[in-house]
Structures are given as C-alpha cells and as structure tokens.
Coordinates of C-alpha atoms in Angstrom, one line a residue:
X8 CA 137.7 46.2 56.5
X9 CA 138.1 46.2 60.2
X10 CA 135.6 49.0 61.0
X11 CA 136.1 49.1 64.8
X12 CA 139.9 49.2 64.5
X13 CA 139.7 51.9 61.7
X14 CA 137.4 54.1 63.9
X15 CA 139.4 53.5 67.1
X16 CA 142.7 54.5 65.3
X17 CA 141.5 58.0 64.5
X18 CA 142.7 61.0 66.6
X19 CA 139.6 62.4 68.4
X20 CA 138.4 65.6 66.8
X21 CA 138.6 67.6 70.0
X22 CA 142.3 67.1 70.3
X23 CA 142.9 69.6 67.4
X24 CA 139.7 71.7 67.3
X25 CA 139.6 72.2 71.0
X26 CA 142.9 71.4 72.5
X27 CA 145.3 72.9 70.0
X28 CA 143.1 75.8 69.0
X29 CA 142.4 76.6 72.6
X30 CA 146.1 76.3 73.4
X31 CA 146.8 78.8 70.5
X32 CA 144.3 81.3 72.0
X33 CA 146.0 81.0 75.4
X34 CA 149.5 81.4 73.9
X35 CA 148.4 84.4 71.9
X36 CA 146.8 86.0 75.0
X37 CA 149.8 85.5 77.2
X38 CA 152.2 86.7 74.5
X39 CA 150.1 89.9 73.7
X40 CA 149.5 90.8 77.4
X41 CA 153.2 90.4 78.2
X42 CA 154.4 92.5 75.2
X43 CA 154.2 95.9 77.0
X44 CA 157.7 97.3 76.2
X45 CA 157.2 101.0 75.3
X46 CA 158.5 102.5 72.1
X47 CA 161.2 105.0 72.9
X48 CA 163.7 107.1 71.0
X49 CA 166.6 105.1 72.3
X50 CA 164.8 101.8 71.5
X51 CA 162.3 102.5 68.7
X52 CA 159.8 99.9 67.5
X53 CA 161.4 99.3 64.1
X54 CA 159.5 97.2 61.5
X55 CA 160.7 93.6 61.3
X56 CA 160.1 92.1 57.7
X57 CA 161.0 88.6 58.8
X58 CA 158.5 88.6 61.7
X59 CA 155.8 90.0 59.3
X60 CA 156.3 86.9 57.2
X61 CA 156.1 84.8 60.4
X62 CA 152.6 86.2 61.0
X63 CA 151.4 84.0 58.2
X64 CA 152.0 80.6 60.0
X65 CA 150.8 82.3 63.2
X66 CA 147.4 83.1 61.8
X67 CA 147.2 80.0 59.6
X68 CA 147.7 77.6 62.5
X69 CA 144.2 77.9 64.1
X70 CA 142.4 78.2 60.7
X71 CA 144.0 75.0 59.3
X72 CA 143.2 73.1 62.5
X73 CA 139.6 74.2 62.6
X74 CA 139.1 73.2 58.9
X75 CA 140.6 69.7 59.4
X76 CA 144.1 70.3 57.8
X77 CA 145.7 68.7 60.9
X78 CA 149.3 68.0 59.6
X79 CA 149.7 71.3 57.8
X80 CA 148.2 73.2 60.8
X81 CA 150.6 71.4 63.2
X82 CA 153.5 72.1 60.9
X83 CA 152.6 75.8 60.9
X84 CA 152.3 75.8 64.7
X85 CA 155.8 74.2 65.0
X86 CA 157.3 76.6 62.5
X87 CA 155.9 79.7 64.2
X88 CA 157.0 78.4 67.6
X89 CA 160.6 78.1 66.3
X90 CA 160.5 81.5 64.6
X91 CA 159.1 83.2 67.8
X92 CA 161.9 81.8 69.9
X93 CA 164.5 83.1 67.4
X94 CA 162.9 86.5 66.6
X95 CA 160.9 87.5 69.7
X96 CA 162.7 88.8 72.8
X97 CA 159.7 88.3 75.0
X98 CA 160.2 85.4 77.4
X99 CA 156.4 85.0 77.9
X100 CA 155.8 84.7 74.1
X101 CA 158.7 82.2 73.8
X102 CA 157.4 79.9 76.5
X103 CA 153.8 80.2 75.3
X104 CA 154.3 79.5 71.7
X105 CA 157.2 77.0 72.5
X106 CA 154.8 74.9 74.5
X107 CA 152.1 75.2 71.8
X108 CA 154.7 74.1 69.2
X109 CA 155.6 71.1 71.3
X110 CA 151.9 70.1 71.6
X111 CA 151.6 70.5 67.8
X112 CA 154.6 68.2 67.2
X113 CA 153.1 65.5 69.5
X114 CA 149.7 65.7 67.8
X115 CA 151.4 65.6 64.4
X116 CA 153.3 62.4 65.3
X117 CA 150.1 60.9 66.7
X118 CA 148.2 61.8 63.5
X119 CA 150.8 60.2 61.3
X120 CA 150.7 57.0 63.4
X121 CA 146.9 57.2 63.4
X122 CA 146.7 57.5 59.6
X123 CA 149.0 54.5 59.2
X124 CA 146.8 52.4 61.5
X125 CA 143.7 53.5 59.6
X126 CA 145.3 52.7 56.3
X127 CA 146.2 49.2 57.5
X128 CA 142.7 48.6 59.0
X129 CA 141.1 49.5 55.7
X130 CA 141.9 46.0 54.3
X131 CA 144.2 44.6 51.6
X132 CA 142.3 45.3 48.4
X133 CA 144.2 47.6 46.0
X134 CA 143.1 48.9 42.6
X135 CA 144.5 51.0 39.8
X136 CA 142.2 53.9 38.8
X137 CA 141.0 53.7 35.2
X138 CA 141.8 56.2 32.4
X139 CA 143.9 59.3 33.0
X140 CA 143.6 61.8 35.8
X141 CA 141.2 64.7 35.2
X142 CA 142.6 67.8 33.6
X143 CA 143.9 70.5 35.9
X144 CA 141.0 72.7 36.8
X145 CA 140.2 76.0 38.3
X146 CA 142.4 75.4 41.4
X147 CA 145.5 75.7 39.2
X148 CA 144.4 79.0 37.8
X149 CA 143.6 80.3 41.2
X150 CA 147.0 79.2 42.5
X151 CA 148.8 81.0 39.6
X152 CA 146.8 84.2 40.2
X153 CA 147.6 84.0 43.9
X154 CA 151.3 83.7 43.2
X155 CA 151.1 86.7 40.8
X156 CA 149.3 88.7 43.5
X157 CA 151.9 87.8 46.1
X158 CA 154.7 88.9 43.8
X159 CA 153.0 92.2 43.2
X160 CA 152.6 92.8 46.9
X161 CA 156.3 92.1 47.5
X162 CA 157.1 94.6 44.7
X163 CA 154.8 97.2 46.4
X164 CA 156.6 96.6 49.7
X165 CA 160.0 97.2 48.1
X166 CA 158.8 100.4 46.4
X167 CA 157.2 101.7 49.6
X168 CA 160.2 100.9 51.7
X169 CA 162.6 102.5 49.2
X170 CA 160.4 105.7 49.3
X171 CA 160.5 105.8 53.1
X172 CA 164.3 105.4 53.1
X173 CA 164.7 108.2 50.6
X174 CA 162.6 110.5 52.9
X175 CA 164.7 109.5 55.9
X176 CA 167.9 110.4 54.0
X177 CA 166.6 113.9 53.2
X178 CA 164.7 114.5 56.5
X179 CA 165.7 116.7 59.5
X180 CA 164.9 115.9 63.1
X181 CA 162.6 118.4 64.9
X182 CA 160.6 118.5 68.1
X183 CA 156.8 118.4 67.6
X184 CA 154.1 119.1 70.2
X185 CA 151.0 117.0 70.8
X186 CA 148.0 119.3 70.2
X187 CA 145.1 116.9 70.0
X188 CA 144.1 113.2 70.5
X189 CA 141.0 112.1 68.5
X190 CA 138.9 109.1 69.3
X191 CA 141.5 107.9 71.8
X192 CA 143.7 106.4 69.0
X193 CA 144.7 109.2 66.7
X194 CA 147.4 111.6 67.9
X195 CA 147.9 115.0 66.2
X196 CA 151.2 116.9 66.5
X197 CA 152.2 120.4 65.4
X198 CA 155.7 121.1 64.0
X199 CA 157.7 124.3 64.6
X200 CA 156.6 125.6 61.1
X201 CA 152.9 125.2 62.2
X202 CA 152.5 122.1 60.0
X203 CA 150.2 119.4 61.5
X204 CA 150.4 115.7 61.1
X205 CA 148.5 112.7 62.6
X206 CA 149.7 109.3 63.8
X207 CA 148.1 106.1 65.1
X208 CA 150.7 104.9 67.6
X209 CA 150.8 101.5 69.2
X210 CA 150.0 102.9 72.7
X211 CA 148.0 106.1 72.2
X212 CA 147.0 106.2 75.9
X213 CA 150.6 107.1 76.7
X214 CA 150.5 110.4 74.9
X215 CA 149.1 113.6 76.4
X216 CA 148.3 117.0 75.0
X217 CA 151.4 119.2 75.5
X218 CA 154.0 116.4 75.2
X219 CA 156.9 117.0 72.8
X220 CA 158.0 114.3 70.4
X221 CA 161.0 113.9 68.2
X222 CA 159.9 113.5 64.6
X223 CA 161.6 113.3 61.2
X224 CA 160.3 115.8 58.6
X225 CA 160.8 116.0 54.9
X226 CA 158.4 118.6 53.5
X227 CA 154.9 117.2 54.1
X228 CA 156.3 113.8 55.0
X229 CA 156.5 113.3 58.8
X230 CA 157.4 110.2 60.8
X231 CA 157.8 109.5 64.6
X232 CA 161.3 108.7 65.6
X233 CA 160.2 106.1 68.2
X234 CA 157.7 104.4 65.8
X235 CA 159.0 104.4 62.2
X236 CA 156.4 103.9 59.5
X237 CA 155.6 100.2 59.0
X238 CA 154.7 98.9 55.6
X239 CA 155.7 95.3 56.3
X240 CA 152.0 94.4 56.2
X241 CA 152.4 94.1 52.4
X242 CA 154.8 91.2 53.2
X243 CA 152.1 89.5 55.4
X244 CA 149.5 89.8 52.6
X245 CA 151.9 88.5 50.0
X246 CA 153.1 85.7 52.1
X247 CA 149.5 84.6 52.8
X248 CA 148.7 84.6 49.1
X249 CA 151.7 82.5 48.2
X250 CA 151.0 80.1 51.1
X251 CA 147.4 79.6 50.0
X252 CA 148.7 79.0 46.4
X253 CA 151.0 76.3 47.7
X254 CA 148.2 74.7 49.7
X255 CA 146.0 74.6 46.6
X256 CA 148.8 73.2 44.4
X257 CA 149.6 70.5 47.1
X258 CA 145.9 69.5 47.2
X259 CA 145.8 69.2 43.4
X260 CA 149.0 67.2 43.4
X261 CA 147.6 64.7 46.0
X262 CA 144.5 64.3 44.0
X263 CA 146.4 63.5 40.8
X264 CA 148.7 61.2 42.6
X265 CA 145.9 58.7 43.0
X266 CA 146.5 57.8 39.3
X267 CA 150.2 57.1 39.7
X268 CA 149.9 53.6 41.0
X269 CA 147.7 51.0 42.9
X270 CA 145.7 52.5 45.8
X271 CA 143.8 51.0 48.7
X272 CA 140.1 50.5 47.9
X273 CA 137.0 49.6 49.9
X274 CA 133.4 49.0 48.7
X275 CA 130.9 50.9 50.7
X276 CA 127.2 51.9 50.7
X277 CA 126.5 55.5 49.7
X278 CA 123.7 57.5 51.4
X279 CA 123.1 61.1 50.2
X280 CA 122.5 63.2 53.3
X281 CA 122.5 66.7 51.8
X282 CA 123.3 68.8 48.8
X283 CA 126.4 67.1 47.3
X284 CA 127.2 65.4 50.6
X285 CA 127.4 61.6 50.9
X286 CA 127.5 59.4 53.9
X287 CA 129.7 56.2 53.5
X288 CA 128.6 53.1 55.4
X289 CA 130.1 49.6 55.8
X290 CA 127.2 47.3 56.5
X291 CA 125.4 49.4 59.2
X292 CA 128.5 51.3 60.5
X293 CA 129.0 55.0 59.6
X294 CA 132.5 55.4 58.2
X295 CA 133.0 58.9 56.8
X296 CA 131.4 61.6 54.7
X297 CA 132.5 63.0 51.4
X298 CA 131.5 66.2 49.6
X299 CA 131.4 66.4 45.8
X300 CA 131.2 69.3 43.4
X301 CA 128.0 68.1 41.9
X302 CA 125.0 65.9 42.7
X303 CA 125.9 62.4 41.6
X304 CA 122.3 61.3 41.4
X305 CA 123.0 58.1 43.5
X306 CA 119.5 57.8 45.0
X307 CA 116.0 57.8 43.5
X308 CA 113.7 60.4 45.1
X309 CA 111.5 58.8 47.9
X310 CA 108.4 60.8 47.1
X311 CA 106.6 61.5 43.9
X312 CA 105.6 65.1 44.8
X313 CA 105.4 67.5 47.8
X314 CA 101.8 66.4 48.6
X315 CA 102.9 62.8 49.1
X316 CA 105.7 64.0 51.3
X317 CA 103.2 66.0 53.4
X318 CA 100.9 63.0 53.9
X319 CA 103.8 60.8 55.0
X320 CA 105.2 63.6 57.3
X321 CA 101.8 63.9 59.0
X322 CA 101.5 60.1 59.4
X323 CA 98.5 59.9 57.1
X324 CA 100.4 57.5 54.7
X325 CA 103.1 54.9 55.2
X326 CA 106.5 56.0 54.1
X327 CA 107.7 54.6 50.7
X328 CA 110.0 51.7 50.8
X329 CA 113.6 52.7 50.4
X330 CA 115.7 51.0 47.7
X331 CA 118.9 49.4 48.5
X332 CA 121.6 52.1 48.6
X333 CA 124.1 52.4 45.8
X334 CA 127.5 50.9 46.4
X335 CA 130.7 52.8 45.6
X336 CA 134.3 51.8 45.4
X337 CA 136.2 54.3 47.4
X338 CA 139.9 54.3 46.5
X339 CA 142.8 56.4 47.7
X340 CA 144.2 57.6 51.0
X341 CA 142.2 55.6 53.5
X342 CA 142.2 57.9 56.6
X343 CA 140.4 61.0 57.8
X344 CA 141.5 63.9 55.6
X345 CA 142.7 61.6 52.8
X346 CA 142.1 62.2 49.2
X347 CA 139.9 59.5 47.6
X348 CA 138.2 58.8 44.2
X349 CA 134.6 57.5 44.0
X350 CA 134.0 54.8 41.4
X351 CA 130.7 53.5 40.1
X352 CA 130.8 50.5 37.8
X353 CA 134.6 51.0 37.3
X354 CA 134.3 54.7 36.3
X355 CA 135.6 57.5 38.5
X356 CA 132.6 59.8 39.1
X357 CA 134.2 62.2 41.6
X358 CA 137.2 62.9 43.8
X359 CA 136.9 64.2 47.4
X360 CA 138.2 64.2 50.9
X361 CA 137.3 61.7 53.7
X362 CA 135.7 63.7 56.5
X363 CA 134.4 62.7 59.9
X364 CA 130.8 61.8 60.5
X365 CA 128.9 64.5 62.4
X366 CA 125.6 63.9 64.4
X367 CA 123.8 66.1 61.8
X368 CA 124.7 63.5 59.1
X369 CA 122.5 60.8 60.7
X370 CA 120.2 59.2 58.2
X371 CA 116.7 58.6 59.5
X372 CA 114.4 55.9 58.1
X373 CA 112.7 57.5 55.1
X374 CA 113.9 60.9 56.5
X375 CA 111.2 60.9 59.1
X376 CA 112.4 61.8 62.6
X377 CA 110.2 61.8 65.7
X378 CA 106.5 61.1 65.8
X379 CA 103.7 62.8 63.9
X380 CA 101.4 65.2 65.8
X381 CA 97.8 64.8 64.8
X382 CA 95.6 66.0 67.7
X383 CA 94.4 69.6 68.0
X384 CA 94.2 72.1 70.9
X385 CA 92.3 75.3 70.2
X386 CA 94.2 78.7 70.5
X387 CA 93.2 82.3 70.0
X388 CA 94.9 84.3 67.2
X389 CA 97.3 85.8 67.3
X390 CA 99.2 83.4 69.6
X391 CA 103.0 83.5 70.5
X392 CA 105.0 80.7 72.0
X393 CA 107.8 82.2 74.1
X394 CA 111.0 80.5 75.4
X395 CA 111.1 79.3 78.9
X396 CA 112.9 80.8 81.9
X397 CA 116.0 78.7 81.3
X398 CA 116.5 80.1 77.8
X399 CA 115.9 83.6 79.1
X400 CA 118.5 83.1 81.8
X401 CA 120.9 81.9 79.1
X402 CA 120.2 85.0 77.1
X403 CA 121.0 87.2 80.1
X404 CA 124.3 85.4 80.6
X405 CA 125.2 85.7 76.9
X406 CA 124.5 89.5 77.0
X407 CA 126.7 89.8 80.1
X408 CA 129.4 87.9 78.2
X409 CA 129.0 90.3 75.2
X410 CA 129.3 93.3 77.5
X411 CA 132.3 91.8 79.2
X412 CA 134.0 91.2 75.9
X413 CA 133.4 94.8 74.9
X414 CA 134.9 96.1 78.2
X415 CA 138.0 93.8 78.0
X416 CA 138.5 94.8 74.3
X417 CA 138.8 98.4 75.4
X418 CA 141.8 97.5 77.6
X419 CA 143.2 94.8 75.3
X420 CA 142.5 96.1 71.8
X421 CA 144.9 93.6 70.2
X422 CA 143.0 90.6 71.4
X423 CA 140.6 90.4 68.5
X424 CA 139.3 87.0 69.6
X425 CA 137.3 88.9 72.3
X426 CA 135.4 90.7 69.7
X427 CA 134.5 87.5 67.8
X428 CA 133.3 86.0 71.1
X429 CA 131.2 89.0 71.8
X430 CA 129.5 89.0 68.4
X431 CA 128.7 85.3 68.8
X432 CA 127.2 86.0 72.3
X433 CA 125.0 88.8 70.9
X434 CA 123.8 86.6 67.9
X435 CA 122.9 83.8 70.3
X436 CA 121.3 86.0 73.0
X437 CA 118.8 88.0 70.9
X438 CA 116.7 84.9 69.8
X439 CA 116.3 83.9 73.4
X440 CA 114.2 87.0 74.0
X441 CA 112.0 86.6 70.9
X442 CA 109.0 84.3 70.6
X443 CA 109.9 80.9 69.2
X444 CA 106.7 80.8 67.1
X445 CA 104.0 83.2 66.3
X446 CA 100.6 82.1 64.9
X447 CA 98.0 84.3 63.1
X448 CA 95.1 83.7 60.8
X449 CA 97.1 83.5 57.6
X450 CA 100.6 82.1 58.5
X451 CA 103.0 80.9 61.1
X452 CA 106.2 82.9 61.8
X453 CA 109.3 80.9 62.7
X454 CA 112.2 82.8 64.4
X455 CA 115.7 81.4 64.0
X456 CA 119.1 82.9 64.9
X457 CA 119.7 84.4 61.4
X458 CA 116.4 84.2 59.5
X459 CA 112.7 84.8 60.2
X460 CA 110.4 82.7 58.1
X461 CA 106.7 83.5 57.4
X462 CA 105.1 80.3 56.3
X463 CA 101.4 80.3 55.0
X464 CA 99.4 77.6 56.6
X465 CA 98.9 75.9 53.1
X466 CA 102.7 75.6 52.9
X467 CA 103.1 73.9 56.3
X468 CA 103.1 70.1 55.7
X469 CA 102.8 69.1 59.4
X470 CA 104.6 68.8 62.7
X471 CA 106.6 65.9 64.2
X472 CA 107.7 65.7 67.9
X473 CA 110.9 64.5 69.4
X474 CA 110.9 65.0 73.1
X475 CA 110.2 68.7 73.8
X476 CA 111.3 69.8 70.3
X477 CA 109.1 70.1 67.2
X478 CA 110.2 69.5 63.6
X479 CA 108.2 71.6 61.1
X480 CA 108.2 70.7 57.4
X481 CA 107.3 73.5 55.0
X482 CA 107.7 74.8 51.5
X483 CA 107.7 73.2 48.1
X484 CA 111.1 71.5 48.8
X485 CA 110.0 70.0 52.2
X486 CA 112.4 72.1 54.3
X487 CA 112.6 71.0 57.9
X488 CA 113.2 73.4 60.8
X489 CA 113.7 72.1 64.4
X490 CA 112.7 74.3 67.2
X491 CA 114.5 74.6 70.5
X492 CA 112.9 72.8 73.5
X493 CA 109.4 74.3 74.0
X494 CA 108.0 74.8 77.5
X495 CA 104.4 74.3 76.2
X496 CA 103.9 70.5 76.0
X497 CA 100.8 71.0 73.7
X498 CA 102.6 73.3 71.2
X499 CA 102.4 70.7 68.4
X500 CA 98.7 70.1 68.9
X501 CA 98.1 73.9 68.9
X502 CA 100.0 74.2 65.6
X503 CA 98.0 71.4 64.0
X504 CA 94.7 72.9 65.2
X505 CA 95.6 76.3 63.8
X506 CA 96.7 74.7 60.5
X507 CA 93.4 72.7 60.2
X508 CA 91.3 75.8 60.9
X509 CA 93.2 78.1 58.6
X510 CA 93.1 75.6 55.7
X511 CA 89.3 76.1 55.6
X512 CA 90.0 79.5 53.9
X513 CA 91.6 79.3 50.5
X514 CA 94.8 81.3 50.1
X515 CA 96.1 80.5 46.7
X516 CA 99.5 81.6 45.4
X517 CA 101.0 82.4 48.8
X518 CA 104.7 81.6 49.2
X519 CA 107.1 81.1 52.0
X520 CA 108.8 84.5 52.9
X521 CA 112.2 84.9 54.5
X522 CA 114.0 87.9 55.9
X523 CA 116.9 88.6 58.2
X524 CA 116.2 88.4 61.9
X525 CA 116.7 91.4 64.0
X526 CA 119.6 89.6 65.8
X527 CA 121.7 90.2 62.7
X528 CA 121.2 94.0 62.8
X529 CA 121.9 94.1 66.6
X530 CA 125.1 92.1 65.9
X531 CA 126.1 94.6 63.3
X532 CA 125.5 97.4 65.8
X533 CA 127.7 95.5 68.3
X534 CA 130.4 95.3 65.6
X535 CA 130.1 99.1 65.2
X536 CA 130.7 99.5 68.9
X537 CA 133.8 97.3 68.7
X538 CA 135.2 99.5 65.9
X539 CA 134.6 102.8 67.7
X540 CA 135.4 102.1 71.3

C-alpha cells in the first residue's frame, strides 16, 4: 500500500464540511432575503406540491455533507439547484443555488477521481470474502416502515387536499375585517356574520387592525384568498421518509455487494481508541477509523484493576508493556466513505465504513498523555479556580453573538440557522463565567459545557499536565477529563495537595455524581425566547 499517495489523493474534509455547507448557508440566506414578493388577491401564494418535494433535497444537502455522505449530498445539491431554476421565479435564488449546484458538481467529480486514486494506491491484493453475506438486519425493517409511513403521508395529503377543494367549491367570497393581532404572528378576522377566525400569514407585519381582507367561507371553514391553506408539508414529510428509506436500502446493498466478487484487501494494525471505534494503521501511519456495532475484543486490557491504573497515572509505577496490536484484513471499497469488511483469521467479524482520522483518535503510549503532577501547594478550602481574562472576553463576545442572533431572527424569522448559532453561542458562553474547578473538603467539582461532575477525592486517581491544561482521571472506569488552559500555573500541585490531605479522612462508599450544568437550562431559556419573539 502506498500510504502517502493514498492520503494525498483524498479530498480535504473542509472542502465539503466548510466550503459546500457554508456555500449552502449563503445561498439559502440570499434566496430567503430576496423572496419578498407579497401575497395579493391578484397573485395569491398558492401551494406548490412539486416544490414541497424539492424541499427534501434542499434540506438533505447540508446534512449529508456534514455526515460524510459526499456524493449523495452533492447529488442532492445539484438536483435542488436544477429544480430551483425550473420552479422558482426568483433570480437571486436561481443564481445562488445554481452556483452552489455547480460547486457540488465540481466536488462530486473531484471525489470520484479521488476515490479511484485511493483505490489504486491501496495495492493489488484482492480476496473473496468467505461464507455468505450476513442476513438482512434491522435496517431493512426500518426502510420498509419508512416507505409505509411515506405512503400514508401521501394518502393524508390527498385526503386533506380533496377536503379543501370541496370547501372551496361550496364557499362564498366575503370581506372580513382584521380585529386583532396576537403575538405579532396570529391575525384574527371577523366576518359579516360576526364569526371570527385566525390565520398565521407569511408576513403578519403587513396586516393592521381595521384592514379588510377577502376570504372564502363555508360554514366554520374560512380561508384567505391571497394565502390559500397549504397542506403540502405532508408531501415534504413523506418525501423525506422515502428518501431515508432509499438511503438505508442503498447502504445495505453496498454492504452485501462485498460478497459478489473479489475485493481489494489490505492488512493493517488495529488499535481500539474508544467504545466500538478502531484506528487502522499501516506500520506507524494512521490510515482510517472504523466503527463497529459491538466491541470486537481485539486488545487485552492494559491494567489489572483501577488501583493499578491510578498508580500508573500518577507516575508511581511504570506503565505496563503494550502487546503487539492485532492485525486485521480490511477488504472492500478502499477509500474514505467506502464499505469494508473486517477479517480476523479468515473470518468476517464486522462490516463498517472507512472514516477519516480525527485528532481525538490519536493513540498515546499506554494511554498516558502529558506528565504526572506530584508536588503539592497548600490551599484553603473551599477554593475555586476561575478562567482567565481571555476566556471571559470570549464569553462576552459569545453573549453578544447570541443577542445579535436573537435580534436578527426577529427581522428574518425564516433564517433558522441564526437560532442554531445563537444557542451554540449561549452554551459556549456560560461555562466561561463559571469556575473551572472547585475544591472543598470532601470532593472536587468539575464544570464542563454540559455536565457538572462532583468527584470524591478517593475517586480522583491523579493529575497529568500538558502545557497549561490538566488531565484528571477519576471514577471506577478511569474517565479522563481535560480542562481548558488554566491561568494558575500551580493548579495541578494544588489539586494533588488537596487530594493527599483529604485522603487522610476515610470516606467509604462515595461515588462520582453528575448533573446537568446550568448552561443547559440557560440554553433552553434562550430557545424559549427564540420561539416567542
């Protein structure tokens, strides 16, 4: 295997996850901001069933690209760009999504060429997989259920649309007066017979109390003439269900196709790096990662028990010698995103997808990063370690970003991405105003973005330092938490002194506690503001 050529042939990850996804966001922004044609009686905003189905590739494009389904995501981007040019009369939307479709087509061609080059660089060894392909599993059942659900939504759309057409056929046109506007999005009108009805129009800010509107009325059924009732969202839901079923079926077909003939195979070293995740290496070069449905048990545990791990983590004992890693035969589509089978001693033990190596997948020698901290610096309890000025400044900027997203969303309610950005800013800002660590007589409190851990000192195995960051190992499973950069250069020594002092007192039976950080609740409150502005 030519490792350097195989790695160089890959399309960089940022091309799809940053370039194309960012381009989609810009195209969506320009298209939505330019679509300001009002709904009038002469030109009503009539529902478009075909465009409702086209929403499926529109929304699927960024999701597929973010989750590594490059060719399918590019295909959806090209498909929607073509549909938008045919169905949408907005020139801004046509140009925006047309350019994005062209970029998707270029990246798709680049990806096809890249995969061919990776396949060629993987060597010339081919094998035929033993036995028969595994039986069709739960994915097939899910796909069938999704198709059934999609069919039912199409039926529901047909029934709802027929009901609306029957009301229109029997209705009469009358003038209604706007009598109230609730929560800035709900418009209430009163008909000549004193009957009231409410609507949620596309542009509620254009309606004023006292305006008269033409409506169609059939008993208690009332509909705006300029904005007919739209039930095409049933088509969007059904189309999304059928599309997902096709995706699952295609993935299952690719997996079973590995047994139809000889496939490219490479023998690699397997390093477990997490729950059901394996890092594949060729000599000392990281190649790819694969995720399996179950732990394959490829590696003997390094430590006999938690106490041994704690001694090694604190530097009191040399780390155990690591055995030679298990070798796997990896056969199948030899490129990023390819379906492969993992063979041990000629037997297929799992099928998976080749994924890129991320920095978090780095394997440390004996899983021991940094250097152990052993010295002690006295502290008074309780003691809190706060973030530095730089992190506080970052928190202020993130809060300003969240406030800006909230304000912009009031003027551009259709730009949902602003809300997602605002929520992320809030979740990232709150921990920057909390203490990073809090020490007391019985435990240490660790604050993270989502969780707050209370760790009894007896459950803290030790501290290791890497630059200005500390890695704390705790709990019966030896969980490791890495702190942000700490302004206090003696933070590790203080922790170890507090641990040594607190271990003098016996606290049997205490366990690690975990609860949601306050940032989660503040984030939920922010979501509430987004929903009610």
